[in-house]
Coordinates of C-alpha atoms and ligand atoms in Angstrom, one line a residue:
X1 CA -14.0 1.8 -40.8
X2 CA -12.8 4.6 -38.5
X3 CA -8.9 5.0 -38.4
X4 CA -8.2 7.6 -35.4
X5 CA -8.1 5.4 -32.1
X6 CA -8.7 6.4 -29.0
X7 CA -6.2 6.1 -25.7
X8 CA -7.0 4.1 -22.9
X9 CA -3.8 5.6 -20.4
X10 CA -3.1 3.0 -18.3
X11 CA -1.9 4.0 -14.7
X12 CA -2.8 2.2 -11.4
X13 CA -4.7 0.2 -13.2
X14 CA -2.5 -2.8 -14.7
X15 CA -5.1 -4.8 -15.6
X16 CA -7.5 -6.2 -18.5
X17 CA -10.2 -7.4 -16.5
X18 CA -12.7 -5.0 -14.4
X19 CA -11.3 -2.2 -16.2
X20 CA -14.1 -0.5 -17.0
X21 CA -11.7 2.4 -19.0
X22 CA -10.3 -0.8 -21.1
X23 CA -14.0 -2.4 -21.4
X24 CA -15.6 1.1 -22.6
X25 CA -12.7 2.0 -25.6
X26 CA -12.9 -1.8 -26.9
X27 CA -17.2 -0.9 -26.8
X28 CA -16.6 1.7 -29.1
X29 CA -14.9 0.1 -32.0
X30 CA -12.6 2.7 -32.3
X31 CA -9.2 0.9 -32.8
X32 CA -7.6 1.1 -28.9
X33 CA -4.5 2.8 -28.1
X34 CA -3.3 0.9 -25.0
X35 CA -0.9 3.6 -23.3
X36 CA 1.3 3.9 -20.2
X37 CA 3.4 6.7 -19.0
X38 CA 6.3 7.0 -17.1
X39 CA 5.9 10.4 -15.5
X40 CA 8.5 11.5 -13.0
X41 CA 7.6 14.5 -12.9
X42 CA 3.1 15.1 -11.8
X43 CA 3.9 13.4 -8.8
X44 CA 6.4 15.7 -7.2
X45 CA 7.6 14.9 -4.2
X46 CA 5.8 11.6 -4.5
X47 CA 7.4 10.3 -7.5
X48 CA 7.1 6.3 -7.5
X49 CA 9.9 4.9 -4.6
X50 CA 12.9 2.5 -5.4
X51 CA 10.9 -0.8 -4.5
X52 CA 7.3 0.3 -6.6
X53 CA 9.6 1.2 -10.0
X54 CA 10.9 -2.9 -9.0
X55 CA 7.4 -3.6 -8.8
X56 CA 6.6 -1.4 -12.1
X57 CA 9.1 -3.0 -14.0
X58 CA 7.5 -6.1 -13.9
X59 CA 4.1 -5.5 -13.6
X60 CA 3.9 -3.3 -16.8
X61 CA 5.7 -6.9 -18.9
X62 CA 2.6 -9.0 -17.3
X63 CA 0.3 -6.2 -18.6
X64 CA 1.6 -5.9 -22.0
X65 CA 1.8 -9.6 -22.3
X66 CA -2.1 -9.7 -21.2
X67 CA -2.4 -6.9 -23.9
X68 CA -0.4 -8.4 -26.7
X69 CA -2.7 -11.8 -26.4
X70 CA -5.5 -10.0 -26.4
X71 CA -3.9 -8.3 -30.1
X72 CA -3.4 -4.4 -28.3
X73 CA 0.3 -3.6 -28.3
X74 CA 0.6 -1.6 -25.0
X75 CA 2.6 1.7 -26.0
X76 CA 5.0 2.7 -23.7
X77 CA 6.6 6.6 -23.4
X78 CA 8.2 8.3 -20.6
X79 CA 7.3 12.0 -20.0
X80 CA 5.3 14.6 -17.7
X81 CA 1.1 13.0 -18.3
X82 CA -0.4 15.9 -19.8
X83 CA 1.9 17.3 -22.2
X84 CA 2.9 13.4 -23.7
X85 CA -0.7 13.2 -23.8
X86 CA -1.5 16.4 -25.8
X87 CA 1.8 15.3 -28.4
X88 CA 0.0 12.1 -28.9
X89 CA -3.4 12.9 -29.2
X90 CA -1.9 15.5 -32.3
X91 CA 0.1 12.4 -33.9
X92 CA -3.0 10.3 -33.7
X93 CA -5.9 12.3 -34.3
X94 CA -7.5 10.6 -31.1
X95 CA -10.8 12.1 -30.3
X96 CA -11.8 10.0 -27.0
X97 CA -9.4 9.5 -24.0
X98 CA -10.1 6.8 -21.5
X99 CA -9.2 6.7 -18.1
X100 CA -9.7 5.0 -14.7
X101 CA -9.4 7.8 -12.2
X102 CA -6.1 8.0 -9.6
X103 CA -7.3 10.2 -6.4
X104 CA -3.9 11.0 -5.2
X105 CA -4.1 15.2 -4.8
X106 CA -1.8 15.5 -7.7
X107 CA -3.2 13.4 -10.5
X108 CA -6.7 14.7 -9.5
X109 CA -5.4 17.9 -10.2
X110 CA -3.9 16.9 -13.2
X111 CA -7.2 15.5 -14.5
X112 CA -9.2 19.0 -14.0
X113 CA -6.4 20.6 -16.3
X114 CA -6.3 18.0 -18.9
X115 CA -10.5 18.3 -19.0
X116 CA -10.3 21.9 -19.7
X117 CA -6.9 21.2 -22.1
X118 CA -9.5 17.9 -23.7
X119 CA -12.3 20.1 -24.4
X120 CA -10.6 23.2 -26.1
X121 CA -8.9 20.7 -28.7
X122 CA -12.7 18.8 -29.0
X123 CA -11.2 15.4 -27.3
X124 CA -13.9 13.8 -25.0
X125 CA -12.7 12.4 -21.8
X126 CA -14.5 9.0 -20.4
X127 CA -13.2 8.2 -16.6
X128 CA -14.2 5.8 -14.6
X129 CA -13.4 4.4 -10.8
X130 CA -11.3 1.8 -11.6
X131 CA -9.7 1.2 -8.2
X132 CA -12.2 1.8 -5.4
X133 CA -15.8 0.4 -4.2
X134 CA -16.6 3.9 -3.6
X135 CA -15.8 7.2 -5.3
X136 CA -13.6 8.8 -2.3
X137 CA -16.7 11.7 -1.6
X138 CA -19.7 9.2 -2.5
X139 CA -20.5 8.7 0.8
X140 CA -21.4 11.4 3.3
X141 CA -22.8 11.9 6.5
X142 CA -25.9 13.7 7.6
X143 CA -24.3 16.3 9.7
X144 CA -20.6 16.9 9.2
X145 CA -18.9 17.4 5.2
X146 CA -17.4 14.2 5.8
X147 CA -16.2 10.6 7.8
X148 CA -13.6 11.6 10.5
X149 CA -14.3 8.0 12.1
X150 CA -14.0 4.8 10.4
X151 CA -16.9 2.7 12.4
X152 CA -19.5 5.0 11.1
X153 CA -17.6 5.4 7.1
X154 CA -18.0 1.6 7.1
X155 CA -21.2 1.3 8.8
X156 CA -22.1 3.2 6.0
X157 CA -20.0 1.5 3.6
X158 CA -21.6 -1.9 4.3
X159 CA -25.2 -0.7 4.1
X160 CA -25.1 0.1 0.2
X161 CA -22.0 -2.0 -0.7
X162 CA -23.5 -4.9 -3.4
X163 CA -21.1 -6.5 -5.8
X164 CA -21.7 -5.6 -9.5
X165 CA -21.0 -7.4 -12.5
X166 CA -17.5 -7.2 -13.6
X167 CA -16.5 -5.8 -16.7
X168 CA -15.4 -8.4 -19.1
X169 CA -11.9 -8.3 -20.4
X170 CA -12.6 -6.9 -23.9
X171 CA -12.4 -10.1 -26.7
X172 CA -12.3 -8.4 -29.6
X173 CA -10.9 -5.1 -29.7
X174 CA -9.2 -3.4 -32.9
X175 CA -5.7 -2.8 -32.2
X176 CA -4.1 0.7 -33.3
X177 CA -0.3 0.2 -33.3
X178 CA 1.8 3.3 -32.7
X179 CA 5.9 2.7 -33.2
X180 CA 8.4 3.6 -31.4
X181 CA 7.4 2.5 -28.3
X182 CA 10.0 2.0 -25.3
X183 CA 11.0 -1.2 -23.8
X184 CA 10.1 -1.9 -20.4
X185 CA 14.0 -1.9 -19.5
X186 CA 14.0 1.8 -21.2
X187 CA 12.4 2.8 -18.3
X188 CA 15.4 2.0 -16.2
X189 CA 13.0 0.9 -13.4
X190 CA 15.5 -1.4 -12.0
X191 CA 18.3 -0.8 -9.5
X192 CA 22.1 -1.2 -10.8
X193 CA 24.6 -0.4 -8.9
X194 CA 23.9 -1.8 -6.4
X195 CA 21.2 -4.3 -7.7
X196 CA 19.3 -4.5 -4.1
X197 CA 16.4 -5.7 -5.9
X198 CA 16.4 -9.9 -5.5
X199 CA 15.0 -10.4 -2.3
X200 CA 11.7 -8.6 -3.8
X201 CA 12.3 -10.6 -7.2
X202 CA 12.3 -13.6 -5.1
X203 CA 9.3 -13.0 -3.2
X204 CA 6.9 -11.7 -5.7
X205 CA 4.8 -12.7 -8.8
X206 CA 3.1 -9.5 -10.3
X207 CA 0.5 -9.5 -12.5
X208 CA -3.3 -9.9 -13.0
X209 CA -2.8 -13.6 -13.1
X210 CA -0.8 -14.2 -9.7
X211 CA -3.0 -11.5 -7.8
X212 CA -6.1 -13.9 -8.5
X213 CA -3.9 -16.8 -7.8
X214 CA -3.3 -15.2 -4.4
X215 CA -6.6 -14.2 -3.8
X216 CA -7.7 -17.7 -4.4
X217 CA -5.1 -19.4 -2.0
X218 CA -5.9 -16.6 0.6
X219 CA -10.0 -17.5 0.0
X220 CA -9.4 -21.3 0.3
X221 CA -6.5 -21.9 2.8
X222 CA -5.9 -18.8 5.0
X223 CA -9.8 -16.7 5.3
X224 CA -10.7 -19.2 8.1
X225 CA -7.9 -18.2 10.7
X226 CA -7.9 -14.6 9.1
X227 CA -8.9 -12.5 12.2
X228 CA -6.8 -13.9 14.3
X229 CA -3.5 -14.8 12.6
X230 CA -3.6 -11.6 11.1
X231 CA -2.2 -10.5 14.0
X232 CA 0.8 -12.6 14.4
X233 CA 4.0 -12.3 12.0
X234 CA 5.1 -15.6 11.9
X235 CA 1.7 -16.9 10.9
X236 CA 0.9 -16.4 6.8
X237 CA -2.8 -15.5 7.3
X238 CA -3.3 -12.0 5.5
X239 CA -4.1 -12.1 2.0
X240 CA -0.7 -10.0 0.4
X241 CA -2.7 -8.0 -2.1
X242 CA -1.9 -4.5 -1.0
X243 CA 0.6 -4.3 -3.4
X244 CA -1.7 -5.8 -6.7
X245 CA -4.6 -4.0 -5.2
X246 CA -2.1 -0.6 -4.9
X247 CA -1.1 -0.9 -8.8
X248 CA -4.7 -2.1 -10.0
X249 CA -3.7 -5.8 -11.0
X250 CA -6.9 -7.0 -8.9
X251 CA -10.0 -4.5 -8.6
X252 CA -11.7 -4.3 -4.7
X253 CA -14.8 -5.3 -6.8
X254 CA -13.1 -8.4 -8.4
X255 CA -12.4 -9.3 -4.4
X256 CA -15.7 -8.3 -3.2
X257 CA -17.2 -11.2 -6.1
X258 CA -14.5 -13.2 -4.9
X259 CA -15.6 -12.8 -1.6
X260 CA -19.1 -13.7 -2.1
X261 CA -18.6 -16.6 -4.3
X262 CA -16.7 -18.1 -1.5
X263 CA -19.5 -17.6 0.7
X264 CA -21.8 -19.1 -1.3
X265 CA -20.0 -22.5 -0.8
X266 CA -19.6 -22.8 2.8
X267 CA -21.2 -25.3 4.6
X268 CA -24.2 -24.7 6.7
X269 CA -21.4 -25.6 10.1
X270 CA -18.9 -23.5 8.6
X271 CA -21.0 -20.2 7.6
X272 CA -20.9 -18.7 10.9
X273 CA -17.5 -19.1 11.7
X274 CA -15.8 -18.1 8.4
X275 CA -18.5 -15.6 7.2
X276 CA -16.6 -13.2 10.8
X277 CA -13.5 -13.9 9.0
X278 CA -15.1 -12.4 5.6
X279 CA -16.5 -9.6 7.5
X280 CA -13.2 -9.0 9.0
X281 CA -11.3 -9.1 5.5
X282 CA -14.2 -6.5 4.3
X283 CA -13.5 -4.5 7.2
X284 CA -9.9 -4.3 6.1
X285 CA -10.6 -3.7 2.3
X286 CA -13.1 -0.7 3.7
X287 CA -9.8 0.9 5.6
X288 CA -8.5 1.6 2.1
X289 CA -11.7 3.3 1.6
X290 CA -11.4 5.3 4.2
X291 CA -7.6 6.5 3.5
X292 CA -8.8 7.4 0.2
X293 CA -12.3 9.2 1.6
X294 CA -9.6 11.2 4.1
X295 CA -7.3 11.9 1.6
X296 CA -9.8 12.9 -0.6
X297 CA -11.2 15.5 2.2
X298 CA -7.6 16.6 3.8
X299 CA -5.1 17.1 0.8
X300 CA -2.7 17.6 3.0
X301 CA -2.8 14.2 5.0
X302 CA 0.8 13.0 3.5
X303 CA 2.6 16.3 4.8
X304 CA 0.5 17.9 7.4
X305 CA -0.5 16.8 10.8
X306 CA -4.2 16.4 11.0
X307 CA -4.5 17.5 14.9
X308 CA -2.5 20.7 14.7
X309 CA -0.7 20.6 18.1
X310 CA 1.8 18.2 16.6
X311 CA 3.2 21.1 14.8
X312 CA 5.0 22.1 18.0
X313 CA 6.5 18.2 18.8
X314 CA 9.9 18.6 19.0
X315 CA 11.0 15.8 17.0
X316 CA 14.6 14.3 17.6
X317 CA 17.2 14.8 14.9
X318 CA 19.2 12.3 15.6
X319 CA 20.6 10.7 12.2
X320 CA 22.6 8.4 13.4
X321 CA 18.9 6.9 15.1
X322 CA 17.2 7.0 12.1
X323 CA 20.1 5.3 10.1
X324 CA 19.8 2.2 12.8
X325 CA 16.0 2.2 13.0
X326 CA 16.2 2.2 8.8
X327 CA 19.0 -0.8 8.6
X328 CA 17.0 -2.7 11.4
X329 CA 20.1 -2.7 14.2
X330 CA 18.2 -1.0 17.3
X331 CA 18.6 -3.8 19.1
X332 CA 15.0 -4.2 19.7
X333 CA 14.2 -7.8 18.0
X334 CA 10.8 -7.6 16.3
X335 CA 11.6 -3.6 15.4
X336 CA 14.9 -4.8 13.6
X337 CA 13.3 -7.9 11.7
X338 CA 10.2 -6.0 10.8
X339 CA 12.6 -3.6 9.2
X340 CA 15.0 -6.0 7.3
X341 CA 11.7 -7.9 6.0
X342 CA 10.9 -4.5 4.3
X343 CA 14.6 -3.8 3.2
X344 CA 14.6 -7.4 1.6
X345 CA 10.8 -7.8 0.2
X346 CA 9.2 -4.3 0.4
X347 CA 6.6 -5.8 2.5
X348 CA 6.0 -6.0 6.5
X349 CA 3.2 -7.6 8.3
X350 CA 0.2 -5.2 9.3
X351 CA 1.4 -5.4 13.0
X352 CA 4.6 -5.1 12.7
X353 CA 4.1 -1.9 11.0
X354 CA 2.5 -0.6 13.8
X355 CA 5.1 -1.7 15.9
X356 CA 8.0 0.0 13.9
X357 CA 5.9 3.3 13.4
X358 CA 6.0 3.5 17.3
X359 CA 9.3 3.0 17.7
X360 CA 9.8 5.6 15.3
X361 CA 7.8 8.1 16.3
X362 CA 7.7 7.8 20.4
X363 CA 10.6 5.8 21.5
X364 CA 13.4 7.9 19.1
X365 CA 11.0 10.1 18.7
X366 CA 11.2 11.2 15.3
X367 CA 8.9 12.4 13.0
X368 CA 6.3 10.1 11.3
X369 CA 7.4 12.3 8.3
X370 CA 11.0 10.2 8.0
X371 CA 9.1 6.4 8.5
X372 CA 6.0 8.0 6.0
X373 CA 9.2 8.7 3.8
X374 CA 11.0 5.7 3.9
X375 CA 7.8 3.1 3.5
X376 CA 7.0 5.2 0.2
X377 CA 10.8 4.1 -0.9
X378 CA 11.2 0.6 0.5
X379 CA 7.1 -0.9 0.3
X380 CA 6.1 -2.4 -3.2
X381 CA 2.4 -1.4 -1.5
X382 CA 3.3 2.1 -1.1
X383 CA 0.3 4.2 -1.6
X384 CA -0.5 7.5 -1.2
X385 CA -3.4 7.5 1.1
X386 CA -2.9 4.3 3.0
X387 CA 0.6 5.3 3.7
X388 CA 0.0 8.8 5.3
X389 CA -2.9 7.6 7.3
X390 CA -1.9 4.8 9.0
X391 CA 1.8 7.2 9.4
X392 CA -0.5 9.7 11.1
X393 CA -2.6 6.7 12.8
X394 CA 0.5 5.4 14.6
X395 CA 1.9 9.3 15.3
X396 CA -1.6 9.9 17.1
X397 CA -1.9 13.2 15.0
X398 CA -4.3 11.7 12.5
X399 CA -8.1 10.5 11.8
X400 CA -9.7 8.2 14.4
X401 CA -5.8 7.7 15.5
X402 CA -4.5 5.8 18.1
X403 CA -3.9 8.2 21.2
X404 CA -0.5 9.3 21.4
X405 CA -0.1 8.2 24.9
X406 CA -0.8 4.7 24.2
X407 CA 2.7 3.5 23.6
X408 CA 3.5 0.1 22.3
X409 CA 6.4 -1.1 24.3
X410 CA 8.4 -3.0 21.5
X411 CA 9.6 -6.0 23.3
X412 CA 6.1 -7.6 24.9
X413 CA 4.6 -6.8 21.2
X414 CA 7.1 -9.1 20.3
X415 CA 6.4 -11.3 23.1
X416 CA 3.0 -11.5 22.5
X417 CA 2.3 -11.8 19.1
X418 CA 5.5 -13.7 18.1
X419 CA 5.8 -16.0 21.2
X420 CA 8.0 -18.6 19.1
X421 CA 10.1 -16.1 18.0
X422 CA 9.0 -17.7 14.3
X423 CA 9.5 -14.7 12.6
X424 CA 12.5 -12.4 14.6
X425 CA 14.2 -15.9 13.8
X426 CA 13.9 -15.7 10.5
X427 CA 14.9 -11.8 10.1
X428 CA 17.8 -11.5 12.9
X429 CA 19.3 -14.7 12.7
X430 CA 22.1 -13.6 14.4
X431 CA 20.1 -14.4 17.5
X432 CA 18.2 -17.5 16.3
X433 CA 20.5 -19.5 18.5
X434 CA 18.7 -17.8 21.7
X435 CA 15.9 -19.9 23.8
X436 CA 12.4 -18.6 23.8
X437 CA 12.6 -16.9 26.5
X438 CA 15.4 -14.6 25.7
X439 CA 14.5 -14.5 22.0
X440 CA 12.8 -10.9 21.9
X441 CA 14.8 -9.1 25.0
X442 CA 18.6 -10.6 24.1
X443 CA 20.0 -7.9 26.6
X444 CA 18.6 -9.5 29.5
X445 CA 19.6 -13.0 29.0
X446 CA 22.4 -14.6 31.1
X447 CA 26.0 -14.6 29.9
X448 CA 26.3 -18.3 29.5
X449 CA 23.4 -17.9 27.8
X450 CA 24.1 -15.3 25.1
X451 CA 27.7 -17.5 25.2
X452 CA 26.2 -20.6 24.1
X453 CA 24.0 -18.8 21.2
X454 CA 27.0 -17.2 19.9
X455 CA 26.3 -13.6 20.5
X456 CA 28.5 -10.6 21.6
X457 CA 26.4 -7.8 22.7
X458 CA 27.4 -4.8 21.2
X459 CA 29.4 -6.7 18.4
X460 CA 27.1 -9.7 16.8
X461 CA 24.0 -8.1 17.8
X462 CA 23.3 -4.5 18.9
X463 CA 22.3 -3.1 22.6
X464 CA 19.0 -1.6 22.7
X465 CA 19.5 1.8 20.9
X466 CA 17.4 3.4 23.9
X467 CA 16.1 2.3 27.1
X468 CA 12.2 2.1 26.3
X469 CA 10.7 3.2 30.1
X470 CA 12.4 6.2 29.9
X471 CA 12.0 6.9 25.9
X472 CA 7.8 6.8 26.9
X473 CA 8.2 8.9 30.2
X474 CA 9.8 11.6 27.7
X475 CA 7.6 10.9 25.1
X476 CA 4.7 11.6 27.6
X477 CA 5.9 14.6 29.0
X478 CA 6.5 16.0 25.7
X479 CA 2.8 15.2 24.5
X480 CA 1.6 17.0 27.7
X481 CA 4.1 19.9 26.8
X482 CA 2.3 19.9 23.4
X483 CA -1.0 20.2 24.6
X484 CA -0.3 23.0 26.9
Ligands
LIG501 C1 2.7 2.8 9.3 C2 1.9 2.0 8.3 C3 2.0 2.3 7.0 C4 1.2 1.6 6.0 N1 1.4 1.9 4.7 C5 0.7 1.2 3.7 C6 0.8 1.5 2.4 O1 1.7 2.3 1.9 N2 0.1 0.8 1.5 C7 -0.9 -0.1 1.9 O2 -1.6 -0.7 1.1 N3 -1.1 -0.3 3.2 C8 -0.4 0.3 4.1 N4 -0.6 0.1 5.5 C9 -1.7 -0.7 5.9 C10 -1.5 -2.2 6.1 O3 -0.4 -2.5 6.8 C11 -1.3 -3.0 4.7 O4 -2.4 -2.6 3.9 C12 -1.4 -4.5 4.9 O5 -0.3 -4.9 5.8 C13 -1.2 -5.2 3.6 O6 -1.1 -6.5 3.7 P1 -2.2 -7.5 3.2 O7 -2.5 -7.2 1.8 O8 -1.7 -8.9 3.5 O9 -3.4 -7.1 4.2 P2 -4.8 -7.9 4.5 O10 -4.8 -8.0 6.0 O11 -4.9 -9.1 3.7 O12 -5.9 -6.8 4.1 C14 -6.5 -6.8 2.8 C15 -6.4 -5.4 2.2 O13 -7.0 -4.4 3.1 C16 -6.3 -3.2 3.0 N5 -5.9 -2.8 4.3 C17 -5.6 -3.6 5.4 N6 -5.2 -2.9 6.5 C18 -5.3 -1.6 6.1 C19 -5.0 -0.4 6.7 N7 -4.6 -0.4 8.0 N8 -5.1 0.7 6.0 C20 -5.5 0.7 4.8 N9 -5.8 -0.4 4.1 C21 -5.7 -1.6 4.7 C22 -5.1 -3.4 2.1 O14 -5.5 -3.0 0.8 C23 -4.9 -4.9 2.1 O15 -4.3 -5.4 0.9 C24 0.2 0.7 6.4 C25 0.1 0.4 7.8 C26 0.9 1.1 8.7 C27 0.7 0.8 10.2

């Protein structure tokens, strides 16, 4: 029987099922070397944030726990990819590495050097797309090198998506055991001091197991309100997967199948109505498509502006602005709560994203760069592609973007889409106490009425940090300055 295994390196792909890298090693009855490494260093700039190591640290036990039962001790090192890749392919002997592709800039670089390092030392390298429906330059249209608009990508996207059998978590694979290997907690992934971590640990489940789980509950309970109560905060109708989708513990395929199976037992009445909301949901899934076909064609997307005027915006400095945007004091309701949701759960609602981003970027009027860099720390979603794009979709600057003179004014948002106040209740409750009415624009309400809900303006609860009518004259007249 043959002794030398080969690798399967496991990276935002934590997952044994549809993992066609996993699938393809067990097929070649090679003993498997299940592998992960903890590289701080290929990434740069955008090594893994504070909340994604939380989400790491507990995503890589459910993976080696999948692993172990299936009898493939997952091997764990910490070092930069390439060169713990060469030291173990030496120890081993390993002639075949698997991988599922990562498309972030850096690891895609990395992969054309370790080909060229592969094939000088006579190591084949099988990778596969692991993580997306559509290889990031598979589709293309007739007359420009790429999609700069999403209705046409997805258009296109919809005409030759089909689902495709999934590959089958691998039942009998030969193990290949390789000692030492760290322990999860080696890795240090966890805060200390201070341990800010429990409001994530409380919110989450990771693993391949709970992101099914979800997927189911969101397929049965939530799909059939999910266009509209997408849109509202306080309301629990999107699905949560970004951050199992982000770290590969569900594949977009395994959703797609999901998708369609769920169709297929819908009700004659019910096919119209909740087949929009499954159109909808694959609109959304085809977004991430999109981040990944733009990143994929502008490199630069997570540093550089895509429409090159912004270059000259004289963004605002001011620290002490940030600070109170980042710790959710600025006095604008929905802004603050969106922000302490994030601080405590690394996640924030779609909407309220958008409604953060501009209140970043045009009422303080700092750089998308500073919100960009603070989601990549505080999100357990954070991704590379998604991130910048919808950074540089809020800023104006970016692909298909929203204009930069269409300025969401942070208190009707609120207004609007959490009329109830459900949800700035339940992440300012400091002002909880406050009717309706006053809920989202606590500056304006009567004295007796701030009295009897137990708020001191400027003490228990923050004045606005600027006055919004005049932040968006400035922020106009800056844009036109800009464009000059
Ligand atoms: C400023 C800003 C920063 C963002 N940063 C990230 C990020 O780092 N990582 C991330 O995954 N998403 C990011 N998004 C997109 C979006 O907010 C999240 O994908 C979504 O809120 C995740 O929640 P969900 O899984 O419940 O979404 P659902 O509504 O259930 O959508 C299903 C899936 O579709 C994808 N999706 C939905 N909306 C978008 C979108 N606008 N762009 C790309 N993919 C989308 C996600 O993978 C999501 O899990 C950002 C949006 C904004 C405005």
């Amino acid at each position: 029987m043959e002794r030398t295994p080969c690798i399967v390196l496991f990276r935002q792909d934590l997952r044994t099922t549809d993992n066609p890298a996993l699938y393809h090693a067990a097929k070649s009855q090679r003993p498997v070397l299940p592998l992960y490494i903890y590289d701080e260093v290929t990434a740069g700039p955008w090594a893994m944030g504070g909340a994604s190591k939380v989400w790491l640290h507990y995503s890589l036990k459910q993976l080696q726990e999948r692993l172990a039962a299936l009898n493939l001790p997952l091997h764990i090192v910490k070092g930069p990819t390439r060169e713990t890749l060469d030291r173990l392919i030496q120890k081993t002997g390993c002639k075949d590495l698997y991988l599922n592709q990562c498309y972030e800039p850096f690891w895609q670089n990395e992969e054309l050097k370790l080909k060229q390092d592969l094939t000088k030392s006579g190591v084949s390298l099988h990778s596969y797309n692991g993580s997306l429906l559509f290889e990031p330059d598979a589709l293309k249209p007739k007359t420009a090198p790429f999609y700069k608009v999403f209705t046409p990508f997805y258009n296109s996207c919809i005409k030759i998506l089909e689902k495709r059998p999934l590959f089958k978590e691998p039942a009998s694979a030969i193990s290949y055991a390789l000692s030492p290997s760290l322990k999860v907690e080696e890795l240090a992934l966890l805060p200390r001091h201070p341990d800010w971590s429990s409001g994530i640990v409380a919110a989450w489940r990771q693993g391949q197991q709970e992101a099914h789980a979800l997927l189911r509950h969101f397929l049965d309970r939530s799909l059939l309100n999910y266009s509209h109560g997408r849109d509202y905060p306080g309301e629990s109708a999107p699905s949560k997967l970004s951050p199992y989708l982000h770290f590969g513990e569900i594949s977009p395929m395994e959703i797609l199948n999901a998708l369609d199976e769920r169709m297929q037992k819908v009700t004659t009445e019910e096919k119209l109505s909740i087949g929009k909301q499954a159109d909808h949901f694959l609109r959304e899934i085809c977004w991430r498509e999109f981040s990944y076909h733009i990143l994929h064609h502008f490199p630069d997307l997570p540093e550089q502006p895509y429409v090159k005027k912004f270059d000259k915006m004289p963004w605002s400095q001011n620290s002490e602005h940030l600070k109170a945007w980042q710790r959710g004091v600025t006095g604008f309701p929905i802004v603050d709560a969106g922000m302490r949701e994030l601080w405590h759960t690394g996640y924030m609602h779609n909407r309220v994203r958008m409604i953060v981003g501009s209140f970043l970027i045009k009422d303080l009027l700092i750089d998308w760069r500073e919100g960009e860099k603070w989601f990549w720390d505080t999100l357990v979603d954070a991704d590379l592609a998604s991130n910048a794009f919808n950074w540089q979709w809020v800023a104006g600057c970016g692909f298909d973007a929203a204009p930069y003179f269409r300025i969401f004014n942070p208190t009707t948002q609120g207004e609007k889409f959490d009329a109830e106040g459900t949800y700035v209740r339940q992440w300012v409750p400091e002002i909880a106490n406050l009717p309706n009415q006053w809920i989202h624009k606590p500056q304006e309400a009567p004295e007796r009425v701030l009295r009897e809900a137990g708020i001191i303006l400027g003490k228990t609860y923050p004045y606005p940090l600027v006055d919004h009518a005049a932040a968006r004259v400035k922020a106009l007249s800056l844009l036109k300055t800009i464009s000059e």
